[in-house]
Amino acid sequence: MINKKVASVKEALKGVTDNMTFLLGGFGLCGIPENAIQRLVELNIKNLTCISNNAGVDDFGLGLLLQKKQIKKMISSYVGENDEFERQMLSGELEVELIPQGTLAERCRAAQAGIPAFYTPAGYGTEVGEGKESRVFNGKPHILEHAFEADFAFVKAWKGDEAGNLVFKGTARNFNPVMCGAGKITVAEVEELLPAGSLDPNEIHIPGIFVQRIFQGERYEKRIEQRTVRKRV
Amino acid sequence: MGLTKEQIAQRIAKEVKDGYYVNLGIGIPTLVANYVRDDISVEFQSENGVLGMGPFPFEGKEDADIINAGKQTITTLKGASFFDSALSFGMIRGQHVDLTILGAMEVADNGDIANWKIPGKMVKGMGGAMDLVASAENIIVAMMHTNRAGESKLLKECSLPLTGVKCVKKIVTNLAVLEITSEGFKLLERAPGVSVAEIKEATQGRLIVPNEVPEMTL
């Protein structure tokens, strides 16, 4: 067993500096690497490029980095629900690249799987396709999209073991598995870190080979963005 | 005039067939799930990574780790599954999802759709909409026929940045059911109490009106 366990978030984020590009898992506030984000806020590194489906809300998730103006560029598919983000974007302080959600996922997966680029029909004939190579397959036009290149990937899983194997829960899975191994260093944080051998190999979602460092998060707020319920009858 | 948003959803629910996997967008499309016949088997997909989506949870049963694409807390039904975002869009791009229902700001009479950006005013992003419209075989748009200023949203050409080109197949509005053909919007059904003349008035794009236009049933 190759041990990937590190003692703390401090150790897990060793080596992050200004001007780096990060991949961050999560969909909305669901399954975001809360502890890594908090540490990035503390480190106060700047000029970051963050690739994440969303940009958090004003006071949680990536919104915390935006508040401190640590992010230079955001690559996302949907950025509603964040006033500070909107302000920085409209004033030109923040560079924003909006890309289709499936393209974002596949650009991660391509990086993880060693595929430099791929064709997708998403965005053809729109602003997204402008200036990109296009090609027709089976009568349908597609555009060429490239794998991401990132210095670190920060992901969050439900359970993990010392070997770096990961298991996700519910829709908190989202972009986390496809970001594993898509950056030079993948840092996984988990709610529960177990000794190797505790997880059934049949039920592991991401093998430890894609993870360089793993730690148990100190606490998880797991904030709900839209609490919707139905009445008991 | 015409249908309420709930009634638009109710009419679209009739397009959902037994054995369909369906992706519902945010807004009116979400309401469609409430009106699908209960004697057919349908599974709802949410692109953030769940198939077999159920209703909202009972109070106190919300789980932060189980949400839909609108970031709302949800439940799952028997036979449900969770998966990552690449697999989710593989389902969509690979045309394994049978029906996509989404909202729009504008639709053109050639099937172009715009629903992600108003330059200078609103930039929230496309989310999964561009992937959905580029790949889905069967796309129904749920929308109001006109905007708040009373201007048509069914146009000769979209004025807003496009989400996808020539992809919409059918539109259900508060006034009518229309199909996209090579000659423009073909009027299939009228909302109860709405005349053909009123639909013509509210449609800026090319409109084909057959001799008989039946009133829709919900």
Coordinates of C-alpha atoms in Angstrom, one line a residue:
Chain A
M1 CA 0.0 0.0 0.0
I2 CA 1.3 3.4 -0.9
N3 CA 0.2 5.8 1.9
K4 CA -1.3 9.1 0.7
K5 CA -2.4 10.3 4.1
V6 CA -1.3 13.7 5.3
A7 CA -2.0 15.0 8.8
S8 CA -3.7 18.3 8.1
V9 CA -5.1 20.6 5.5
K10 CA -1.9 22.7 6.0
E11 CA 0.3 19.8 4.8
A12 CA -2.2 18.9 2.0
L13 CA -1.9 22.3 0.5
K14 CA 1.9 22.6 0.6
G15 CA 3.2 24.1 -2.6
V16 CA 0.3 26.3 -3.6
T17 CA 1.4 29.7 -4.7
D18 CA 0.2 32.8 -6.5
N19 CA -0.7 32.6 -10.2
M20 CA -1.6 28.9 -10.1
T21 CA -4.5 27.2 -11.8
F22 CA -6.8 25.0 -9.6
L23 CA -9.6 22.6 -10.4
L24 CA -12.2 22.5 -7.6
G25 CA -15.0 19.9 -7.4
G26 CA -18.6 20.6 -6.4
F27 CA -21.9 21.5 -8.0
G28 CA -23.3 24.6 -6.4
L29 CA -22.3 24.2 -2.7
C30 CA -22.8 20.4 -2.9
G31 CA -19.6 18.4 -2.6
I32 CA -17.2 21.3 -2.5
P33 CA -13.8 21.0 -0.9
E34 CA -14.7 23.2 2.1
N35 CA -11.5 22.7 4.0
A36 CA -9.1 23.3 1.1
I37 CA -11.0 26.5 0.2
Q38 CA -10.8 27.7 3.8
R39 CA -7.0 27.1 3.7
L40 CA -6.6 29.0 0.4
V41 CA -8.4 31.9 2.0
E42 CA -5.9 31.8 5.0
L43 CA -2.9 31.5 2.7
N44 CA -4.1 34.6 0.9
I45 CA -2.4 33.6 -2.4
K46 CA -3.5 35.8 -5.4
N47 CA -3.9 35.8 -9.1
L48 CA -5.5 32.4 -9.2
T49 CA -7.3 30.8 -12.0
C50 CA -10.1 28.6 -10.7
I51 CA -11.9 26.0 -12.8
S52 CA -15.2 25.0 -11.0
N53 CA -18.7 24.5 -12.3
N54 CA -20.0 27.4 -10.1
A55 CA -18.5 30.2 -8.1
G56 CA -20.1 29.6 -4.7
V57 CA -22.3 32.2 -3.0
D58 CA -21.3 35.5 -1.5
D59 CA -20.2 34.1 1.8
F60 CA -19.4 30.5 1.2
G61 CA -17.5 28.2 -1.2
L62 CA -15.4 30.1 -3.8
G63 CA -17.3 33.3 -2.9
L64 CA -14.8 33.5 0.0
L65 CA -11.9 33.7 -2.4
L66 CA -13.7 36.2 -4.5
Q67 CA -14.4 38.4 -1.5
K68 CA -10.7 38.6 -0.9
K69 CA -10.0 39.2 -4.6
Q70 CA -7.7 36.2 -4.8
I71 CA -9.2 35.0 -8.1
K72 CA -8.0 36.5 -11.4
K73 CA -10.0 34.2 -13.7
M74 CA -12.9 31.9 -13.2
I75 CA -13.8 29.1 -15.7
S76 CA -17.4 27.9 -15.0
S77 CA -20.6 26.9 -16.6
Y78 CA -23.1 28.8 -14.3
V79 CA -22.4 31.7 -12.0
G80 CA -25.7 33.0 -10.8
E81 CA -26.5 33.5 -7.1
N82 CA -23.3 35.5 -6.3
D83 CA -23.6 39.3 -6.2
E84 CA -19.9 40.0 -5.6
F85 CA -19.0 37.7 -8.5
E86 CA -21.4 39.7 -10.8
R87 CA -19.9 43.0 -9.5
Q88 CA -16.3 42.0 -10.2
M89 CA -17.2 40.5 -13.6
L90 CA -19.2 43.6 -14.8
S91 CA -16.4 46.0 -13.5
G92 CA -13.8 43.9 -15.4
E93 CA -11.8 43.1 -12.2
L94 CA -12.5 39.4 -12.8
E95 CA -12.0 37.5 -16.0
V96 CA -14.7 35.0 -16.7
E97 CA -14.9 32.2 -19.2
L98 CA -18.3 30.5 -19.4
I99 CA -18.3 27.1 -20.9
P100 CA -21.0 24.3 -21.3
Q101 CA -21.2 22.1 -18.3
G102 CA -20.7 18.9 -20.2
T103 CA -17.6 20.4 -21.9
L104 CA -16.3 21.4 -18.5
A105 CA -16.7 17.8 -17.3
E106 CA -15.2 16.3 -20.4
R107 CA -12.2 18.7 -20.4
C108 CA -11.5 17.4 -16.8
R109 CA -12.0 13.8 -17.8
A110 CA -9.7 14.3 -20.9
A111 CA -7.0 15.7 -18.6
Q112 CA -7.4 12.7 -16.3
A113 CA -7.3 10.2 -19.1
G114 CA -4.5 11.7 -21.2
I115 CA -6.6 12.8 -24.1
P116 CA -5.3 16.2 -25.3
A117 CA -8.5 17.3 -27.1
F118 CA -11.9 16.1 -28.3
Y119 CA -14.8 17.1 -30.5
T120 CA -18.2 18.0 -29.1
P121 CA -21.4 19.4 -30.7
A122 CA -22.1 21.6 -27.6
G123 CA -21.6 25.3 -28.4
Y124 CA -21.3 25.0 -32.2
G125 CA -22.9 28.1 -33.8
T126 CA -22.7 30.0 -30.5
E127 CA -20.2 32.4 -28.9
V128 CA -18.6 29.3 -27.3
G129 CA -17.7 27.9 -30.8
E130 CA -16.2 31.2 -32.1
G131 CA -12.5 30.8 -33.2
K132 CA -12.5 27.1 -32.4
E133 CA -11.6 24.4 -34.9
S134 CA -14.8 22.7 -36.2
R135 CA -15.4 19.5 -38.0
V136 CA -18.4 17.6 -39.3
F137 CA -19.0 14.0 -38.2
N138 CA -22.0 12.1 -39.5
G139 CA -23.4 15.3 -40.9
K140 CA -23.3 17.1 -37.6
P141 CA -20.8 20.0 -36.8
H142 CA -18.6 19.7 -33.8
I143 CA -16.0 21.9 -32.2
L144 CA -12.6 21.0 -30.8
E145 CA -12.1 21.4 -27.1
H146 CA -8.9 20.9 -25.1
A147 CA -8.1 19.1 -21.9
F148 CA -7.5 21.4 -18.9
E149 CA -4.1 21.9 -17.5
A150 CA -4.0 22.6 -13.8
D151 CA -1.4 22.7 -11.0
F152 CA -3.7 21.3 -8.3
A153 CA -7.1 19.6 -8.2
F154 CA -9.0 19.9 -4.9
V155 CA -11.8 17.3 -4.5
K156 CA -14.1 16.3 -1.7
A157 CA -15.3 12.7 -1.1
W158 CA -17.5 11.1 1.5
K159 CA -15.1 8.3 2.6
G160 CA -11.5 7.6 1.7
D161 CA -8.7 5.4 2.8
E162 CA -5.0 5.9 3.4
A163 CA -4.2 4.5 -0.1
G164 CA -6.2 7.4 -1.5
N165 CA -9.2 5.4 -2.6
L166 CA -12.4 7.4 -2.7
V167 CA -16.1 6.9 -2.3
F168 CA -18.6 9.7 -3.0
K169 CA -22.1 10.2 -1.7
G170 CA -25.2 11.2 -3.6
T171 CA -25.0 14.1 -5.9
A172 CA -21.9 15.4 -4.0
R173 CA -20.1 13.2 -6.5
N174 CA -20.6 15.5 -9.5
F175 CA -17.2 16.9 -10.8
N176 CA -15.1 15.4 -8.0
P177 CA -14.3 12.1 -9.6
V178 CA -13.4 13.6 -13.0
M179 CA -11.1 16.1 -11.5
C180 CA -9.0 13.4 -9.7
G181 CA -5.8 13.1 -11.6
A182 CA -6.7 16.0 -13.9
G183 CA -4.2 18.4 -12.1
K184 CA -0.5 17.8 -11.4
I185 CA -1.3 17.2 -7.7
T186 CA -4.7 16.0 -6.6
V187 CA -5.7 16.7 -3.0
A188 CA -8.7 14.8 -1.7
E189 CA -10.5 15.7 1.5
V190 CA -12.9 13.3 3.1
E191 CA -15.5 13.3 5.8
E192 CA -14.1 10.0 7.1
L193 CA -10.5 8.7 6.5
L194 CA -10.2 5.0 7.1
P195 CA -7.3 2.6 7.3
A196 CA -6.4 0.8 4.1
G197 CA -8.5 -2.3 3.8
S198 CA -11.6 -0.8 5.3
L199 CA -13.3 -0.1 2.0
D200 CA -14.5 -2.9 -0.2
P201 CA -12.4 -2.7 -3.4
N202 CA -15.7 -3.4 -5.4
E203 CA -17.2 -0.2 -4.2
I204 CA -14.4 2.3 -4.7
H205 CA -15.4 5.0 -7.1
I206 CA -11.9 6.5 -7.6
P207 CA -8.7 4.4 -7.2
G208 CA -5.9 6.0 -5.1
I209 CA -3.6 6.2 -8.1
F210 CA -5.4 9.5 -9.1
V211 CA -4.8 11.0 -5.6
Q212 CA -1.5 12.3 -4.2
R213 CA -2.6 13.6 -0.8
I214 CA -5.6 12.7 1.3
F215 CA -6.8 14.2 4.6
Q216 CA -9.9 14.2 6.8
G217 CA -11.6 17.6 6.9
E218 CA -11.8 19.1 10.3
R219 CA -15.4 20.1 9.9
Y220 CA -18.1 20.3 7.1
E221 CA -20.9 22.8 7.1
K222 CA -22.5 21.3 4.0
R223 CA -24.7 24.3 3.4
I224 CA -27.9 23.8 1.5
E225 CA -28.4 26.4 -1.3
Q226 CA -32.1 25.8 -2.0
R227 CA -33.9 24.1 0.9
T228 CA -37.1 22.6 -0.7
V229 CA -39.5 20.4 1.2
R230 CA -43.0 19.1 0.9
K231 CA -45.7 19.0 3.6
R232 CA -46.5 15.8 5.4
V233 CA -50.0 14.7 4.7
Chain B
M1 CA -54.3 35.2 -21.6
G2 CA -54.3 31.4 -22.2
L3 CA -52.6 28.9 -20.0
T4 CA -51.0 29.3 -16.6
K5 CA -47.5 28.0 -16.1
E6 CA -48.9 25.0 -14.4
Q7 CA -51.2 24.3 -17.4
I8 CA -48.2 24.6 -19.8
A9 CA -46.5 21.9 -17.7
Q10 CA -49.7 19.9 -17.7
R11 CA -49.9 20.0 -21.5
I12 CA -46.2 19.1 -21.9
A13 CA -46.7 16.1 -19.6
K14 CA -48.8 14.5 -22.3
E15 CA -45.6 14.3 -24.5
V16 CA -43.9 12.1 -21.9
K17 CA -44.3 8.5 -22.9
D18 CA -43.9 5.2 -21.1
G19 CA -40.2 4.1 -20.8
Y20 CA -38.8 7.6 -21.3
Y21 CA -35.7 9.0 -19.6
V22 CA -36.4 12.8 -19.3
N23 CA -34.3 15.8 -18.5
L24 CA -36.2 18.7 -17.0
G25 CA -34.8 22.3 -17.0
I26 CA -35.4 24.9 -14.3
G27 CA -38.7 26.8 -14.1
I28 CA -41.8 25.6 -15.9
P29 CA -40.1 22.3 -17.0
T30 CA -39.6 21.3 -13.4
L31 CA -43.4 21.4 -12.9
V32 CA -43.9 18.8 -15.6
A33 CA -43.0 16.0 -13.2
N34 CA -46.2 16.8 -11.2
Y35 CA -48.4 16.0 -14.1
V36 CA -47.0 12.8 -15.7
R37 CA -49.5 10.0 -15.7
D38 CA -48.9 7.5 -12.9
D39 CA -49.7 4.5 -15.0
I40 CA -46.5 4.9 -17.0
S41 CA -42.8 4.4 -16.1
V42 CA -40.6 7.4 -16.5
E43 CA -37.3 8.3 -15.0
F44 CA -36.1 11.9 -14.5
Q45 CA -32.5 12.8 -15.0
S46 CA -30.8 15.7 -13.4
E47 CA -27.5 16.6 -15.0
N48 CA -25.7 17.2 -11.8
G49 CA -25.7 13.4 -11.5
V50 CA -28.9 11.6 -10.6
L51 CA -31.4 9.3 -12.5
G52 CA -34.6 8.4 -10.8
M53 CA -35.3 11.8 -9.1
G54 CA -38.2 11.9 -6.7
P55 CA -40.2 14.7 -5.1
F56 CA -38.9 17.2 -2.5
P57 CA -38.1 15.6 0.9
F58 CA -40.4 15.9 3.9
E59 CA -39.3 18.7 6.3
G60 CA -36.4 17.5 8.4
K61 CA -35.3 14.9 5.8
E62 CA -33.3 17.3 3.6
D63 CA -29.9 16.0 2.7
A64 CA -27.3 18.5 1.5
D65 CA -25.7 15.8 -0.6
I66 CA -28.8 15.1 -2.6
I67 CA -29.9 18.0 -4.8
N68 CA -31.1 18.6 -8.4
A69 CA -29.6 20.8 -11.1
G70 CA -31.5 23.8 -9.6
K71 CA -29.6 23.1 -6.3
Q72 CA -32.9 22.2 -4.6
T73 CA -33.0 19.3 -2.1
I74 CA -34.7 16.3 -3.6
T75 CA -35.3 12.6 -2.9
T76 CA -34.7 9.6 -5.1
L77 CA -37.1 6.8 -6.1
K78 CA -36.7 3.0 -6.4
G79 CA -34.1 2.2 -9.1
A80 CA -32.3 5.5 -8.8
S81 CA -28.6 6.0 -9.4
F82 CA -25.9 8.6 -8.8
F83 CA -23.0 9.3 -11.2
D84 CA -20.3 11.8 -12.0
S85 CA -20.7 14.8 -14.3
A86 CA -18.8 13.3 -17.3
L87 CA -21.0 10.2 -17.2
S88 CA -24.1 12.4 -16.9
F89 CA -23.2 14.4 -20.0
G90 CA -22.3 11.2 -21.7
M91 CA -25.9 10.2 -21.2
I92 CA -27.0 13.4 -22.7
R93 CA -24.5 13.7 -25.6
G94 CA -24.8 10.0 -26.3
Q95 CA -28.6 10.5 -26.8
H96 CA -29.6 8.0 -24.1
V97 CA -32.0 10.6 -22.7
D98 CA -35.3 10.5 -24.7
L99 CA -36.7 13.9 -24.0
T100 CA -35.4 17.3 -22.9
I101 CA -37.7 20.0 -21.7
L102 CA -36.3 23.4 -21.2
G103 CA -37.2 27.1 -21.0
A104 CA -36.1 29.8 -23.4
M105 CA -35.9 33.6 -23.7
E106 CA -36.3 33.4 -27.5
V107 CA -36.9 30.7 -30.1
A108 CA -36.5 31.3 -33.9
D109 CA -38.6 29.8 -36.6
N110 CA -35.7 27.6 -37.7
G111 CA -35.3 26.1 -34.3
D112 CA -32.5 28.3 -32.9
I113 CA -32.8 28.9 -29.2
A114 CA -31.4 31.6 -26.8
N115 CA -31.6 31.2 -23.1
W116 CA -28.3 31.9 -21.3
K117 CA -27.3 35.5 -21.6
I118 CA -28.6 39.1 -22.0
P119 CA -25.6 41.2 -22.9
G120 CA -24.9 43.9 -20.4
K121 CA -27.7 42.8 -18.2
M122 CA -27.7 39.2 -17.2
V123 CA -24.9 36.7 -17.5
K124 CA -25.5 33.6 -15.4
G125 CA -24.1 31.1 -17.8
M126 CA -25.4 28.2 -19.9
G127 CA -25.0 25.4 -17.4
G128 CA -25.9 22.2 -19.2
A129 CA -28.2 23.9 -21.7
M130 CA -25.7 24.0 -24.6
D131 CA -24.8 20.3 -24.2
L132 CA -28.5 19.4 -24.0
V133 CA -29.7 21.3 -27.0
A134 CA -26.7 20.2 -29.2
S135 CA -27.4 16.6 -28.7
A136 CA -31.0 15.8 -27.7
E137 CA -33.1 14.3 -30.4
N138 CA -36.3 15.5 -28.9
I139 CA -36.4 19.0 -27.4
I140 CA -39.6 20.7 -26.2
V141 CA -39.4 24.3 -25.1
A142 CA -41.8 25.6 -22.4
M143 CA -42.2 29.3 -22.4
M144 CA -44.6 32.3 -22.4
H145 CA -45.5 33.4 -25.9
T146 CA -44.5 37.0 -25.2
N147 CA -42.2 38.8 -22.8
R148 CA -43.3 41.2 -20.1
A149 CA -43.4 44.1 -22.5
G150 CA -45.8 42.1 -24.7
E151 CA -43.2 41.4 -27.4
S152 CA -43.1 38.1 -29.2
K153 CA -40.5 35.5 -28.1
L154 CA -41.2 33.4 -31.2
L155 CA -39.0 35.2 -33.7
K156 CA -37.7 35.2 -37.3
E157 CA -34.2 35.3 -35.8
C158 CA -33.0 35.3 -32.2
S159 CA -31.7 38.7 -31.0
L160 CA -29.9 37.3 -28.0
P161 CA -26.7 35.1 -28.0
L162 CA -27.6 31.6 -29.1
T163 CA -27.6 28.5 -26.9
G164 CA -28.0 26.2 -29.9
V165 CA -28.8 26.2 -33.6
K166 CA -31.7 24.5 -35.3
C167 CA -32.4 22.2 -32.4
V168 CA -35.9 22.9 -31.0
K169 CA -38.6 20.5 -32.2
K170 CA -41.7 21.6 -30.4
I171 CA -42.8 24.6 -28.3
V172 CA -45.6 24.8 -25.8
T173 CA -46.6 28.3 -24.8
N174 CA -49.5 29.9 -22.8
L175 CA -51.2 30.4 -26.2
A176 CA -50.3 27.4 -28.4
V177 CA -48.5 24.2 -29.3
L178 CA -46.2 24.7 -32.2
E179 CA -43.8 22.5 -34.2
I180 CA -40.7 23.7 -36.0
T181 CA -40.7 22.9 -39.7
S182 CA -38.5 24.0 -42.6
E183 CA -41.2 26.6 -43.3
G184 CA -41.4 28.0 -39.8
F185 CA -43.6 27.6 -36.8
K186 CA -46.5 25.2 -37.5
L187 CA -49.5 25.8 -35.3
L188 CA -50.7 22.5 -34.0
E189 CA -53.1 23.4 -31.1
R190 CA -54.6 26.6 -29.5
A191 CA -55.0 27.1 -25.8
P192 CA -58.7 27.1 -24.7
G193 CA -60.3 30.4 -25.6
V194 CA -57.4 31.7 -27.6
S195 CA -58.0 32.5 -31.3
V196 CA -55.7 31.9 -34.3
A197 CA -55.7 35.7 -34.8
E198 CA -54.4 36.2 -31.3
I199 CA -51.6 33.7 -31.9
K200 CA -50.7 35.3 -35.2
E201 CA -50.5 38.7 -33.5
A202 CA -48.2 37.3 -30.8
T203 CA -45.9 35.5 -33.2
Q204 CA -43.2 37.5 -35.0
G205 CA -41.6 34.5 -36.9
R206 CA -43.1 32.7 -39.9
L207 CA -46.3 31.0 -38.8
I208 CA -48.0 28.2 -40.7
V209 CA -51.7 27.9 -39.9
P210 CA -53.4 24.7 -41.1
N211 CA -57.1 24.9 -42.0
E212 CA -58.1 23.2 -38.7
V213 CA -56.4 24.1 -35.5
P214 CA -57.9 22.1 -32.6
E215 CA -58.2 23.5 -29.1
M216 CA -55.7 21.6 -26.8
T217 CA -56.9 19.3 -24.1
L218 CA -55.0 19.1 -20.8

